[in-house]
Amino acid sequence: MDSRKSRLNLPAGMETSLHIEPVPTHFPLIPKLSSPSKTTYSDRFIPCRSSSRLQNFGLTDKTSPVKEGGNELYSRLLRAELLGDDSMMSSPGQASPMSPNKNLFRFKTDHSAPSSPFSGAASGQAGGVFSEVSTPPKVPRKIPKTPHKVLDAPSLQDDFYLNLVDWSSQNVLAVGLGTCVYLWSATTSKVIKLCDLGPRDGVCSVQWTREGSYLAIGTIFGDVQIWDSTRCKKIRTMGGHQTRTGVLAWSSRILSSGGRDKNILQHDIRVSSDFVSKLIGHRSEICGLKWSHDDRELASGGNDNQLLVWNQHSQQPVLKLTEHTAAVKAIAWSPHQNGLLASGGGTADRCIRFWNTANSNMLNFIDTGSQVCNLAWSKNVNELVSTHGYSQNQIMVWKYPSMGKIATLTGHTLRVLYLAVSPDGQTIVTGAGDETLRFWNVFPSIKTPTPVREIGVWSLGRTHIR
């Protein structure tokens, strides 16, 4: 074999099947360029696969087992990291169309990492086709920090055991000031004097009927008067208490009154007698009294730190709840769940407690840090508001059942002893010994629970209730 064949590295036996022709140095169609004077031969040969028999030598492209099991898996993982999860879904060996990657230039939040206050700014909510589509966070409801109306209420007493403010279903506010009761229309802002009890007597409590046309008034002498508000006329006077009547509560047919004489009297204005029954169970003055929304149960709180629950027929309490360590004035039945009762304790207790009256279990409690003077449940949403005395004189709105604090409102300079809710359930009025009534928008509408708009400065002017 000559030197030209020795330079070819071919398998044994291939020399007979391959014939190498010398490469001419001159081509008839190509102009002659500078060429070496000496004849040269090529040392490279690239066979044409169509005419060769490479399959005889096992040289055809076959998928390598190593590549199938290892290299291809590596390639798929690499594509998944660089191009996103969609490329991992394509089966091996199947070509995917070359389309623009939708993950390109898109910021993706790492949900496994702890949330950061700067995460919203980092993702930027940038518009465009590359921005990530996500549900925006729910904006918390905005509650104005200032009252939208303030009324002067001269002679509004700073007495924890009295209940001198109530708001009727006909949108009229009744306020007991000294010896008189005044009615303020929230629709027209007009004020009328309903009655004057005289120099020797005084107003200790007021309570509207559920229809809103009649008003019950408790007096220092222990009487209960019924007044027709439309005619400003007294209907009747019912006695029975030995001393002042500090709290009243209407059901659909019965008026309950609590006095300093430790008794609860049940009045029925359809009969001629002063009262139809007497409930004895407290050892001190009654200061809290509320009927449940279905009229089946009556809750009473007293200066003896007891919370008692009565039914329609028994003369003895069906429940005695004694966990409070101070007077229980604040009582509220939930309009959203039957048998759910909230109560608040005085200065030495400061707690709001929740009870299931069906089994007498205490469901939860929270220490508010201040004397609890009043509680009211929203009828539109599952929230409640509490008013407080010593030492912060604040108003707090809570989310139930988590008891997360939604808002804290301040403005009164003395204990916020009085609380009433508007007929639409959105506005509350609070009264204090600082002789002011303040109106706050705290609850959303039942139809459109949108954030309450901030009231302008123009509406903060102070007027007089009398």
Short mmCIF file of N, CA and C in Angstrom, two decimals, residues 27 32 48-49 58 227 271-272 307 360:
data_model
loop_
_atom_site.label_atom_id
_atom_site.label_comp_id
_atom_site.label_asym_id
_atom_site.label_seq_id
_atom_site.Cartn_x
_atom_site.Cartn_y
_atom_site.Cartn_z
N PHE A 27 -9.65 22.72 -13.81
CA PHE A 27 -11.06 22.52 -14.13
C PHE A 27 -11.39 23.32 -15.37
N LYS A 32 -8.02 29.45 -14.26
CA LYS A 32 -6.87 28.94 -13.52
C LYS A 32 -6.29 30.02 -12.63
N CYS A 48 -20.90 10.18 0.45
CA CYS A 48 -22.34 10.49 0.33
C CYS A 48 -23.11 9.36 0.97
N ARG A 49 -23.95 9.70 1.90
CA ARG A 49 -24.65 8.66 2.67
C ARG A 49 -25.67 7.89 1.83
N GLY A 58 -22.43 -0.12 11.27
CA GLY A 58 -22.99 0.40 12.52
C GLY A 58 -22.72 1.86 12.75
N TRP A 227 -95.12 57.31 77.03
CA TRP A 227 -95.46 58.53 76.30
C TRP A 227 -95.67 58.22 74.82
N VAL A 271 -102.72 45.43 80.36
CA VAL A 271 -103.47 45.15 81.59
C VAL A 271 -103.36 46.36 82.51
N SER A 272 -104.26 46.41 83.45
CA SER A 272 -104.34 47.60 84.31
C SER A 272 -103.34 47.60 85.47
N LEU A 307 -74.29 38.11 85.62
CA LEU A 307 -75.04 38.14 84.39
C LEU A 307 -76.05 36.99 84.46
N SER A 360 -74.69 27.37 78.29
CA SER A 360 -74.03 28.19 79.32
C SER A 360 -72.51 28.23 79.17
#
